[in-house]
Amino acid sequence: MSTEIKLPTKLASLRGPALGAFVGGTVLTLIVSVFSGFQLFFQAFLFAWILVSGLSMGSLALLFIHHMTAGQWSFPVQRVFEASARTMKWLAIPFGLYWLGVLIGFNENYDVWILNEEGSAVVASKSWWLNKTGWLVRSAIYILLSIGLASIFSKWSRDLETTGDALITLKFRRFAPPAMLIYVGIITFAPLDWVMSLEPEWFSTMYGPLFAISQGLTLFAVCILLLDRMATEKPMSTVVSSENYHMLATFMCAFVVLWTYMSFSQFLIIWSGNLPEEIHYYLNRSTGFNQVLIITLMVGHFFIPFMVLLQRKAKYNLNVIRKVCYAMLCMRLVDLFYIINPAFHHLENWGDPAPVPYVDIIAYVSMAIGLTGFWLYFFLGELKKMPLMPKNDPRLYKAISYIDEEVFENV
């Protein structure tokens, strides 16, 4: 009996294309930025960073939930959560360059409150939080906490795989709840510092939770697509059943509804309040090209996936689920573009049609492809470090009754 389950060929073969996507996407973004102003590179990087860091940070949350519940739905993707969370230490490298750009003043994304050249009294009143030193320190804390939590839980998981000591599962159950509270703190303040501060006069108490929901929704889509490739060879093909896809698709449907509810609630509260310091956020996002984004999100991020995933048969049809997952990943890009890009392009007069930012779209998408390739390359490297199923976890055989130890023999 071997000590490791190797990656299925369909999964391992993605490392080469992932590295190529990283190089190609990054180079294309640099080329576009050279001709359009280098600040576009930092804007595009922020867009891509929020996407891929959400995969790793969101994995932490689902990993903690897994250890608190030990349910049937999560064991087949436990290693995905762990590997994705550990990938944060690699993502810290490109983010370090972004962080360094803010430190030396080359990255101007946050100059609106660092310099406050317009002398805004509202921005000045928030200087106790919105200052360069505070941003740099907090950003480092978010990354270090994420890396630390991923390392601790992965070490315990590796120890459990090596020794089979059932007492380690008690550590998981005992420390997962406080670790979840730490994640809540990270996801509450990190989006505030990295994205909401792009428009420092605006604020929303739903901002952090919205990003948490988006992380979960994106991660469920990625998990289904990865599980589809993982289950092409034994023993995962023996372990994974249509019920696993059904449960993950059900969670995805729930998160679609939750994202819609929170997004519309935020809009309705701000629009009905009609306060000058709040309403400008939506006025800047309600005309021209941004209207196209709104309609796209309404149809593609809610109506279509909700109507499809509401059907029980659809959630058992892998071909249908696969298409929904790809669509949700595309909608995540649209959602992030709608959130981030208008922050750098304020309309001179409310009501003026927002132009189509062709160059920005090219830079943002190419950087997203590049950084996603970076994430995927190192994610697959981390995924190889432990068996794809936690076969020495005694909770596995209680949660999934049709599995026994013989499934993992001669693997």
CSV table of C-alpha atoms in Angstrom, one decimal:
chain,number,residue,atom,x,y,z
A,1,MET,CA,0.0,0.0,0.0
A,2,SER,CA,1.5,3.3,-1.0
A,3,THR,CA,1.5,6.4,1.1
A,4,GLU,CA,0.2,8.8,-1.5
A,5,ILE,CA,-2.5,9.1,-4.2
A,6,LYS,CA,-0.9,10.6,-7.3
A,7,LEU,CA,-2.8,13.3,-9.2
A,8,PRO,CA,-4.9,12.1,-12.0
A,9,THR,CA,-3.4,12.7,-15.5
A,10,LYS,CA,-6.2,15.1,-16.5
A,11,LEU,CA,-5.3,17.2,-13.4
A,12,ALA,CA,-1.5,17.0,-13.4
A,13,SER,CA,-1.5,18.0,-17.1
A,14,LEU,CA,-2.8,21.4,-16.2
A,15,ARG,CA,0.5,22.6,-14.7
A,16,GLY,CA,2.2,23.4,-18.0
A,17,PRO,CA,-0.7,25.4,-19.4
A,18,ALA,CA,-1.1,27.2,-16.1
A,19,LEU,CA,2.5,28.4,-16.2
A,20,GLY,CA,2.1,29.4,-19.8
A,21,ALA,CA,-1.1,31.4,-18.9
A,22,PHE,CA,0.8,33.2,-16.1
A,23,VAL,CA,3.6,34.2,-18.4
A,24,GLY,CA,1.4,35.2,-21.3
A,25,GLY,CA,-1.2,37.0,-19.2
A,26,THR,CA,1.3,39.0,-17.3
A,27,VAL,CA,3.3,40.0,-20.4
A,28,LEU,CA,0.2,41.1,-22.2
A,29,THR,CA,-0.9,43.2,-19.2
A,30,LEU,CA,2.6,44.8,-19.1
A,31,ILE,CA,2.5,45.6,-22.8
A,32,VAL,CA,-0.9,47.2,-22.5
A,33,SER,CA,0.2,49.1,-19.4
A,34,VAL,CA,3.3,50.5,-21.1
A,35,PHE,CA,1.2,52.2,-23.8
A,36,SER,CA,-1.7,53.2,-21.5
A,37,GLY,CA,0.1,54.2,-18.3
A,38,PHE,CA,1.7,51.9,-15.8
A,39,GLN,CA,-0.9,52.5,-13.2
A,40,LEU,CA,-3.2,50.4,-15.2
A,41,PHE,CA,-1.0,47.4,-14.3
A,42,PHE,CA,-1.6,48.0,-10.6
A,43,GLN,CA,-5.3,48.4,-11.2
A,44,ALA,CA,-5.5,45.1,-13.2
A,45,PHE,CA,-3.4,43.4,-10.6
A,46,LEU,CA,-5.8,44.4,-7.8
A,47,PHE,CA,-8.7,43.0,-9.9
A,48,ALA,CA,-6.8,39.7,-10.4
A,49,TRP,CA,-5.6,39.6,-6.8
A,50,ILE,CA,-9.1,39.8,-5.3
A,51,LEU,CA,-10.1,36.9,-7.6
A,52,VAL,CA,-7.3,34.5,-6.8
A,53,SER,CA,-6.8,35.5,-3.1
A,54,GLY,CA,-10.5,34.8,-2.6
A,55,LEU,CA,-9.9,31.2,-3.7
A,56,SER,CA,-7.2,30.7,-1.0
A,57,MET,CA,-8.9,32.7,1.7
A,58,GLY,CA,-12.3,31.2,1.0
A,59,SER,CA,-10.7,27.7,1.2
A,60,LEU,CA,-9.8,28.5,4.8
A,61,ALA,CA,-13.4,29.2,5.7
A,62,LEU,CA,-14.7,26.1,4.0
A,63,LEU,CA,-11.9,24.0,5.6
A,64,PHE,CA,-12.9,25.3,9.1
A,65,ILE,CA,-16.6,24.5,8.4
A,66,HIS,CA,-15.5,21.0,7.2
A,67,HIS,CA,-13.7,20.3,10.4
A,68,MET,CA,-16.6,21.6,12.5
A,69,THR,CA,-19.2,19.4,10.7
A,70,ALA,CA,-17.2,16.5,9.1
A,71,GLY,CA,-20.0,16.1,6.5
A,72,GLN,CA,-20.2,13.8,3.5
A,73,TRP,CA,-20.1,16.8,1.1
A,74,SER,CA,-16.7,18.0,2.1
A,75,PHE,CA,-14.4,15.0,2.5
A,76,PRO,CA,-13.8,14.6,-1.3
A,77,VAL,CA,-12.7,18.2,-1.6
A,78,GLN,CA,-10.9,18.5,1.8
A,79,ARG,CA,-7.5,18.3,0.1
A,80,VAL,CA,-8.6,21.0,-2.4
A,81,PHE,CA,-9.4,23.3,0.5
A,82,GLU,CA,-6.0,22.6,2.2
A,83,ALA,CA,-3.9,22.9,-1.0
A,84,SER,CA,-5.7,26.1,-2.0
A,85,ALA,CA,-5.2,27.6,1.4
A,86,ARG,CA,-1.5,26.7,1.4
A,87,THR,CA,-1.2,28.4,-2.0
A,88,MET,CA,-1.5,31.7,-0.2
A,89,LYS,CA,2.2,31.6,0.7
A,90,TRP,CA,3.0,31.6,-3.0
A,91,LEU,CA,0.4,34.4,-3.7
A,92,ALA,CA,2.2,36.5,-1.1
A,93,ILE,CA,5.1,36.9,-3.6
A,94,PRO,CA,3.3,38.9,-6.3
A,95,PHE,CA,1.2,40.7,-3.6
A,96,GLY,CA,4.5,41.7,-2.0
A,97,LEU,CA,5.4,43.6,-5.2
A,98,TYR,CA,2.0,45.4,-5.1
A,99,TRP,CA,2.6,46.1,-1.4
A,100,LEU,CA,6.1,47.4,-2.1
A,101,GLY,CA,4.6,49.7,-4.8
A,102,VAL,CA,2.3,51.3,-2.2
A,103,LEU,CA,5.3,51.7,0.2
A,104,ILE,CA,7.5,53.6,-2.2
A,105,GLY,CA,4.7,55.5,-3.8
A,106,PHE,CA,4.9,53.9,-7.3
A,107,ASN,CA,1.5,52.3,-6.9
A,108,GLU,CA,-1.0,55.2,-6.9
A,109,ASN,CA,-4.2,53.2,-6.4
A,110,TYR,CA,-4.7,54.6,-2.9
A,111,ASP,CA,-3.3,58.1,-3.4
A,112,VAL,CA,-6.9,59.5,-3.2
A,113,TRP,CA,-6.6,59.1,0.6
A,114,ILE,CA,-2.9,58.9,1.1
A,115,LEU,CA,-2.4,62.3,-0.4
A,116,ASN,CA,-6.0,63.7,-0.2
A,117,GLU,CA,-5.1,66.4,-2.7
A,118,GLU,CA,-8.8,67.5,-2.9
A,119,GLY,CA,-8.8,68.2,0.8
A,120,SER,CA,-11.9,66.2,1.5
A,121,ALA,CA,-13.0,66.6,5.1
A,122,VAL,CA,-14.7,63.1,5.0
A,123,VAL,CA,-11.4,61.5,3.9
A,124,ALA,CA,-9.5,63.5,6.5
A,125,SER,CA,-11.8,62.3,9.2
A,126,LYS,CA,-11.0,58.7,8.3
A,127,SER,CA,-7.2,59.2,8.4
A,128,TRP,CA,-7.0,57.3,11.7
A,129,TRP,CA,-7.6,54.2,9.6
A,130,LEU,CA,-6.9,55.3,6.0
A,131,ASN,CA,-3.1,56.0,6.3
A,132,LYS,CA,-0.2,54.4,4.5
A,133,THR,CA,1.4,52.8,7.5
A,134,GLY,CA,-1.9,51.3,8.7
A,135,TRP,CA,-2.7,49.9,5.3
A,136,LEU,CA,0.8,48.3,5.0
A,137,VAL,CA,0.7,46.8,8.4
A,138,ARG,CA,-2.9,45.5,8.2
A,139,SER,CA,-2.3,44.0,4.7
A,140,ALA,CA,0.8,42.1,6.0
A,141,ILE,CA,-1.3,40.8,8.9
A,142,TYR,CA,-4.1,39.5,6.7
A,143,ILE,CA,-1.6,37.6,4.6
A,144,LEU,CA,0.5,36.3,7.5
A,145,LEU,CA,-2.7,35.1,9.4
A,146,SER,CA,-4.0,33.3,6.3
A,147,ILE,CA,-0.6,31.6,5.7
A,148,GLY,CA,-0.3,30.7,9.4
A,149,LEU,CA,-3.8,29.2,9.7
A,150,ALA,CA,-3.3,27.2,6.5
A,151,SER,CA,0.1,25.9,7.7
A,152,ILE,CA,-1.2,24.8,11.1
A,153,PHE,CA,-4.3,23.0,9.9
A,154,SER,CA,-2.3,21.4,7.0
A,155,LYS,CA,0.4,20.2,9.5
A,156,TRP,CA,-2.3,18.5,11.7
A,157,SER,CA,-3.8,17.0,8.6
A,158,ARG,CA,-0.4,15.6,7.6
A,159,ASP,CA,0.2,14.3,11.1
A,160,LEU,CA,-3.2,12.5,11.0
A,161,GLU,CA,-2.4,11.0,7.6
A,162,THR,CA,1.0,9.7,8.9
A,163,THR,CA,0.0,8.5,12.4
A,164,GLY,CA,-3.7,7.9,12.2
A,165,ASP,CA,-4.0,9.4,15.7
A,166,ALA,CA,-7.8,10.0,16.2
A,167,LEU,CA,-7.0,12.6,18.9
A,168,ILE,CA,-5.9,15.0,16.2
A,169,THR,CA,-9.5,15.2,15.0
A,170,LEU,CA,-10.3,16.7,18.4
A,171,LYS,CA,-7.8,19.5,17.6
A,172,PHE,CA,-9.6,20.2,14.4
A,173,ARG,CA,-13.0,20.5,16.1
A,174,ARG,CA,-11.6,22.5,19.0
A,175,PHE,CA,-9.6,25.1,17.0
A,176,ALA,CA,-11.8,25.4,13.9
A,177,PRO,CA,-14.4,27.7,15.5
A,178,PRO,CA,-11.8,30.3,16.8
A,179,ALA,CA,-10.0,30.0,13.5
A,180,MET,CA,-13.2,30.8,11.7
A,181,LEU,CA,-13.6,34.0,13.8
A,182,ILE,CA,-10.1,35.0,12.7
A,183,TYR,CA,-11.2,34.5,9.1
A,184,VAL,CA,-14.3,36.6,9.7
A,185,GLY,CA,-12.0,39.4,10.9
A,186,ILE,CA,-9.8,39.0,7.8
A,187,ILE,CA,-12.7,39.0,5.3
A,188,THR,CA,-14.3,42.0,7.1
A,189,PHE,CA,-11.3,44.3,6.9
A,190,ALA,CA,-9.2,43.1,4.0
A,191,PRO,CA,-11.8,44.1,1.3
A,192,LEU,CA,-12.3,47.4,3.1
A,193,ASP,CA,-8.6,48.2,2.8
A,194,TRP,CA,-7.9,46.7,-0.6
A,195,VAL,CA,-11.1,47.7,-2.5
A,196,MET,CA,-13.6,49.9,-0.6
A,197,SER,CA,-10.8,52.4,0.2
A,198,LEU,CA,-10.5,53.1,-3.5
A,199,GLU,CA,-13.5,55.4,-2.9
A,200,PRO,CA,-12.8,56.5,0.6
A,201,GLU,CA,-15.9,58.8,1.0
A,202,TRP,CA,-18.2,55.8,0.5
A,203,PHE,CA,-18.8,52.9,2.9
A,204,SER,CA,-21.1,49.9,3.3
A,205,THR,CA,-21.4,47.5,6.3
A,206,MET,CA,-22.3,44.7,3.8
A,207,TYR,CA,-19.0,45.0,1.9
A,208,GLY,CA,-17.0,42.3,3.7
A,209,PRO,CA,-19.9,39.8,3.9
A,210,LEU,CA,-20.5,40.2,0.2
A,211,PHE,CA,-16.9,39.4,-0.6
A,212,ALA,CA,-17.1,36.3,1.7
A,213,ILE,CA,-20.2,35.1,-0.2
A,214,SER,CA,-18.5,35.7,-3.5
A,215,GLN,CA,-15.4,33.7,-2.3
A,216,GLY,CA,-17.6,30.8,-1.4
A,217,LEU,CA,-19.6,30.9,-4.6
A,218,THR,CA,-16.4,31.0,-6.7
A,219,LEU,CA,-14.8,28.2,-4.7
A,220,PHE,CA,-17.7,25.9,-5.0
A,221,ALA,CA,-17.6,26.3,-8.8
A,222,VAL,CA,-13.8,25.6,-8.8
A,223,CYS,CA,-14.3,22.6,-6.5
A,224,ILE,CA,-16.8,21.0,-8.8
A,225,LEU,CA,-14.6,21.5,-11.9
A,226,LEU,CA,-11.5,20.1,-10.0
A,227,LEU,CA,-13.5,17.1,-8.6
A,228,ASP,CA,-14.6,16.3,-12.1
A,229,ARG,CA,-11.0,15.9,-13.1
A,230,MET,CA,-9.9,14.2,-9.9
A,231,ALA,CA,-12.6,11.5,-10.2
A,232,THR,CA,-11.3,10.2,-13.6
A,233,GLU,CA,-9.0,7.7,-11.9
A,234,LYS,CA,-9.2,5.3,-8.9
A,235,PRO,CA,-9.6,5.6,-6.0
A,236,MET,CA,-11.4,8.9,-6.4
A,237,SER,CA,-13.6,7.5,-9.2
A,238,THR,CA,-14.8,4.9,-6.6
A,239,VAL,CA,-15.2,7.5,-3.8
A,240,VAL,CA,-16.9,10.3,-5.7
A,241,SER,CA,-20.6,9.8,-6.7
A,242,SER,CA,-23.3,12.0,-8.3
A,243,GLU,CA,-24.4,12.8,-4.8
A,244,ASN,CA,-21.2,14.7,-4.2
A,245,TYR,CA,-21.8,16.9,-7.2
A,246,HIS,CA,-25.4,17.4,-6.2
A,247,MET,CA,-24.5,18.6,-2.7
A,248,LEU,CA,-21.8,21.0,-4.0
A,249,ALA,CA,-24.3,22.4,-6.6
A,250,THR,CA,-26.9,22.8,-3.9
A,251,PHE,CA,-24.5,24.9,-1.9
A,252,MET,CA,-23.7,26.9,-5.0
A,253,CYS,CA,-27.4,27.6,-5.6
A,254,ALA,CA,-27.7,28.8,-2.0
A,255,PHE,CA,-24.8,31.1,-2.4
A,256,VAL,CA,-26.2,32.5,-5.6
A,257,VAL,CA,-29.4,33.4,-3.7
A,258,LEU,CA,-27.4,34.9,-0.8
A,259,TRP,CA,-25.2,36.9,-3.1
A,260,THR,CA,-28.3,38.3,-4.9
A,261,TYR,CA,-30.1,39.1,-1.6
A,262,MET,CA,-27.1,40.9,-0.1
A,263,SER,CA,-26.2,42.8,-3.3
A,264,PHE,CA,-29.8,44.0,-3.8
A,265,SER,CA,-30.2,44.9,-0.1
A,266,GLN,CA,-27.1,47.0,-0.2
A,267,PHE,CA,-28.4,48.8,-3.3
A,268,LEU,CA,-31.9,49.3,-2.0
A,269,ILE,CA,-30.8,50.6,1.4
A,270,ILE,CA,-28.3,53.1,-0.2
A,271,TRP,CA,-30.7,54.2,-3.0
A,272,SER,CA,-33.6,54.7,-0.6
A,273,GLY,CA,-31.5,56.6,1.9
A,274,ASN,CA,-30.3,58.9,-1.0
A,275,LEU,CA,-27.4,60.3,1.1
A,276,PRO,CA,-24.7,62.2,-0.9
A,277,GLU,CA,-21.8,60.3,0.7
A,278,GLU,CA,-23.4,57.0,-0.3
A,279,ILE,CA,-25.4,57.4,-3.5
A,280,HIS,CA,-22.5,58.5,-5.7
A,281,TYR,CA,-21.3,54.9,-5.6
A,282,TYR,CA,-24.3,53.7,-7.7
A,283,LEU,CA,-24.6,56.9,-9.7
A,284,ASN,CA,-21.1,56.2,-11.0
A,285,ARG,CA,-22.1,52.7,-11.9
A,286,SER,CA,-25.5,53.2,-13.5
A,287,THR,CA,-25.0,54.5,-17.0
A,288,GLY,CA,-23.6,53.5,-20.3
A,289,PHE,CA,-21.3,50.4,-20.3
A,290,ASN,CA,-22.0,49.9,-16.6
A,291,GLN,CA,-25.7,49.4,-17.3
A,292,VAL,CA,-24.6,46.5,-19.5
A,293,LEU,CA,-22.7,45.1,-16.6
A,294,ILE,CA,-25.7,45.4,-14.3
A,295,ILE,CA,-28.0,43.6,-16.7
A,296,THR,CA,-25.4,40.9,-17.3
A,297,LEU,CA,-25.1,40.3,-13.6
A,298,MET,CA,-28.8,40.2,-13.1
A,299,VAL,CA,-29.3,37.6,-15.8
A,300,GLY,CA,-26.0,35.7,-15.6
A,301,HIS,CA,-25.2,35.9,-11.9
A,302,PHE,CA,-28.7,35.3,-10.6
A,303,PHE,CA,-31.6,34.5,-12.9
A,304,ILE,CA,-30.1,31.8,-15.2
A,305,PRO,CA,-28.0,29.9,-12.5
A,306,PHE,CA,-30.8,30.1,-10.0
A,307,MET,CA,-33.4,28.7,-12.4
A,308,VAL,CA,-31.0,25.9,-13.5
A,309,LEU,CA,-29.8,24.9,-10.1
A,310,LEU,CA,-33.3,25.0,-8.7
A,311,GLN,CA,-34.0,21.9,-10.7
A,312,ARG,CA,-33.1,18.7,-8.8
A,313,LYS,CA,-32.3,16.8,-12.1
A,314,ALA,CA,-29.9,19.5,-13.2
A,315,LYS,CA,-27.8,19.2,-10.0
A,316,TYR,CA,-27.3,15.5,-10.8
A,317,ASN,CA,-26.3,16.2,-14.4
A,318,LEU,CA,-22.6,16.8,-14.5
A,319,ASN,CA,-22.6,18.4,-18.0
A,320,VAL,CA,-25.1,21.0,-16.8
A,321,ILE,CA,-23.3,21.7,-13.6
A,322,ARG,CA,-20.0,22.0,-15.4
A,323,LYS,CA,-21.5,24.7,-17.7
A,324,VAL,CA,-23.0,26.6,-14.7
A,325,CYS,CA,-19.6,26.5,-13.0
A,326,TYR,CA,-17.8,28.1,-15.9
A,327,ALA,CA,-20.6,30.7,-16.2
A,328,MET,CA,-20.3,31.6,-12.6
A,329,LEU,CA,-16.5,32.1,-12.9
A,330,CYS,CA,-17.1,34.4,-15.8
A,331,MET,CA,-19.8,36.3,-13.8
A,332,ARG,CA,-17.3,36.7,-11.0
A,333,LEU,CA,-15.0,38.5,-13.3
A,334,VAL,CA,-17.9,40.7,-14.4
A,335,ASP,CA,-18.8,41.4,-10.8
A,336,LEU,CA,-15.3,42.4,-9.8
A,337,PHE,CA,-15.0,44.6,-12.9
A,338,TYR,CA,-18.2,46.4,-12.0
A,339,ILE,CA,-16.9,46.9,-8.4
A,340,ILE,CA,-13.3,47.9,-9.1
A,341,ASN,CA,-13.0,49.6,-12.5
A,342,PRO,CA,-15.5,52.5,-12.0
A,343,ALA,CA,-13.6,53.4,-8.9
A,344,PHE,CA,-10.8,54.6,-11.2
A,345,HIS,CA,-13.1,56.4,-13.7
A,346,HIS,CA,-15.4,58.8,-12.0
A,347,LEU,CA,-18.0,60.5,-14.3
A,348,GLU,CA,-17.7,64.3,-14.4
A,349,ASN,CA,-21.5,64.6,-14.5
A,350,TRP,CA,-23.9,62.1,-13.1
A,351,GLY,CA,-26.0,60.7,-15.9
A,352,ASP,CA,-23.2,60.9,-18.5
A,353,PRO,CA,-22.9,57.5,-20.2
A,354,ALA,CA,-19.9,55.5,-19.1
A,355,PRO,CA,-17.7,54.7,-22.1
A,356,VAL,CA,-16.6,51.1,-22.9
A,357,PRO,CA,-13.1,50.8,-21.4
A,358,TYR,CA,-11.7,48.5,-24.0
A,359,VAL,CA,-8.1,48.8,-22.9
A,360,ASP,CA,-9.0,48.2,-19.3
A,361,ILE,CA,-10.9,45.1,-20.2
A,362,ILE,CA,-7.9,43.7,-22.0
A,363,ALA,CA,-5.6,44.5,-19.1
A,364,TYR,CA,-7.9,43.2,-16.4
A,365,VAL,CA,-8.8,40.0,-18.2
A,366,SER,CA,-5.2,39.2,-19.2
A,367,MET,CA,-4.0,39.8,-15.6
A,368,ALA,CA,-6.7,37.6,-14.3
A,369,ILE,CA,-5.7,34.8,-16.6
A,370,GLY,CA,-2.0,35.3,-15.6
A,371,LEU,CA,-2.5,35.4,-11.9
A,372,THR,CA,-5.0,32.5,-12.0
A,373,GLY,CA,-2.4,30.5,-13.9
A,374,PHE,CA,0.1,31.4,-11.2
A,375,TRP,CA,-2.4,30.2,-8.5
A,376,LEU,CA,-3.2,27.0,-10.4
A,377,TYR,CA,0.4,26.1,-11.0
A,378,PHE,CA,1.3,26.2,-7.3
A,379,PHE,CA,-2.1,24.9,-6.2
A,380,LEU,CA,-1.4,21.7,-8.2
A,381,GLY,CA,2.0,21.5,-6.6
A,382,GLU,CA,0.5,21.7,-3.1
A,383,LEU,CA,-2.2,19.2,-4.0
A,384,LYS,CA,0.4,16.6,-4.8
A,385,LYS,CA,1.9,16.7,-1.3
A,386,MET,CA,-0.8,14.6,0.4
A,387,PRO,CA,-3.3,11.8,-0.7
A,388,LEU,CA,-6.4,13.2,-2.4
A,389,MET,CA,-8.6,11.5,0.3
A,390,PRO,CA,-7.8,11.6,4.0
A,391,LYS,CA,-7.9,7.9,4.3
A,392,ASN,CA,-6.6,7.7,7.9
A,393,ASP,CA,-9.2,10.1,9.2
A,394,PRO,CA,-11.7,8.0,11.2
A,395,ARG,CA,-14.5,10.5,10.5
A,396,LEU,CA,-14.3,9.7,6.8
A,397,TYR,CA,-15.9,6.2,7.2
A,398,LYS,CA,-18.6,7.5,9.4
A,399,ALA,CA,-19.5,10.4,7.1
A,400,ILE,CA,-19.5,8.3,3.9
A,401,SER,CA,-20.9,4.9,4.7
A,402,TYR,CA,-20.2,3.3,1.4
A,403,ILE,CA,-16.4,3.8,1.8
A,404,ASP,CA,-14.2,1.3,3.6
A,405,GLU,CA,-10.4,0.9,3.9
A,406,GLU,CA,-10.3,-1.5,1.0
A,407,VAL,CA,-11.0,1.3,-1.4
A,408,PHE,CA,-7.5,2.6,-0.8
A,409,GLU,CA,-5.7,-0.7,-1.0
A,410,ASN,CA,-3.0,-1.0,-3.7
A,411,VAL,CA,-3.2,2.7,-4.6
